[in-house]
Amino acid sequence: MRKAGRSEVTDAAAAVRQALEDAESVAVLTGAGISAESGVPTFRGQGGLWRNFRPEELATPEAFERDPRLVWEWYDWRRGRIHKTKPNAGHHALAELERRKTRDGLKSEAFALITQNVDGLHDRAGSQRILKLHGDIWLVRCVNCGAEERNEQVPLGELPPRCRCGSLIRPGVVWFGEPLPAAEWEQAFAAAAHSGIFMVVGTSGVVYPAAGLVEVARHAGAGIVVTNPEATPLDSHATWVLRGASGEILPRLL
Ligand code: BJW
Ligand code: ZN
């Protein structure tokens, strides 16, 4: 695969900057890569493994049923890592982009930040309209009575945690084979379908239905911007590919 030279990236960045300014509505889909520069490990590729397990082996209801303690150890470790991090220039640039697109206060639909991330770094950067497709690592939920609460205790203590009703508590995230939260998914779908520009940042683009939003946007006529240091299957849909780290590229688009 040919690597884009610096001037190509600069030219594309200038075109994207103009397109973002002109667009009536912008939707952004983010993945683990946007938090990599904050020190949050991604799922796939280098450093994506925890004790030699692949995410597909741990992020499932079956894994939790088989060994809730093992799955909770993974989440407890990740919560500890995330706890020490802070949003990076990429998260802040997206929060600023939202402020610019919604400046007159009447255009709340003009921007949507659709994220597959559960780390809460977009919230901490000040983004407002965040559609969390895969839940939130700081939420916990009882598997029996459904009681849900925010829990930011790090480490959690005895694992697996238990509810007052005696049943197991699970992380408030979406595992493989589970449906995405309906309201977030509907809004994300509509935002993709109505966007003038659809940006894809820091995702390997292999997990569905999130990755399918790119095609939804493209079929609706949106310009597609892919930002990633590596090639992904979504590049084939892109109007512009910005090759590089999101913490460097996103601030240059403003
Ligand atoms: C940088 C960077 C820098 C590095 N700057 N970039 C066969 C075909 C198609 C689909 C399926 C299939 N078989 C099964 C399915 C469905 C399945 C699926 O997609 N599987 C595929 C893997 C094959 N999907 C599901 O099961 C979903 N549910 C569903 O379909 O429900 C249907 C249903 C309907 C009704 C009833 C019941 C069911 C659910 C998917 C849930 C995914 N969950 C996880 C865990 C979340 C909780 C947690 O965090 O633990 O979500 S898995 C994991 O992958 C996590 C992520 O959000 C998701 C995506 O990963 P992401 O973000 O792309 O990260 P990476 O690591 O893959 O990539 C990082 C990228 O960053 C790389 O490209 C780097 O290059 C880049 N990068 N540094 C910018 N500095
Ligand atoms: Zn309970």
GROMACS .gro file of N, CA and C and ligand atoms in nm, residues 142 144-147 163-167, ligand 2:
model
   31
  142CYS      N    1  -2.736  -0.463   3.686
  142CYS     CA    2  -2.766  -0.597   3.740
  142CYS      C    3  -2.825  -0.683   3.628
  144ASN      N    4  -3.010  -0.931   3.666
  144ASN     CA    5  -3.141  -0.984   3.704
  144ASN      C    6  -3.247  -0.875   3.713
  145CYS      N    7  -3.225  -0.774   3.801
  145CYS     CA    8  -3.332  -0.674   3.822
  145CYS      C    9  -3.312  -0.553   3.730
  146GLY      N   10  -3.199  -0.548   3.658
  146GLY     CA   11  -3.178  -0.440   3.561
  146GLY      C   12  -3.137  -0.308   3.623
  147ALA      N   13  -3.122  -0.302   3.757
  147ALA     CA   14  -3.082  -0.176   3.822
  147ALA      C   15  -2.950  -0.130   3.762
  163CYS      N   16  -2.524  -0.733   4.302
  163CYS     CA   17  -2.632  -0.637   4.326
  163CYS      C   18  -2.693  -0.663   4.465
  164ARG      N   19  -2.769  -0.566   4.516
  164ARG     CA   20  -2.843  -0.586   4.642
  164ARG      C   21  -2.935  -0.707   4.633
  165CYS      N   22  -2.985  -0.735   4.512
  165CYS     CA   23  -3.078  -0.847   4.494
  165CYS      C   24  -3.004  -0.981   4.492
  166GLY      N   25  -2.870  -0.976   4.497
  166GLY     CA   26  -2.791  -1.099   4.505
  166GLY      C   27  -2.735  -1.146   4.371
  167SER      N   28  -2.785  -1.088   4.261
  167SER     CA   29  -2.740  -1.134   4.129
  167SER      C   30  -2.613  -1.063   4.085
  256ZN      ZN   31  -3.034  -0.670   4.103
   0.00000   0.00000   0.00000
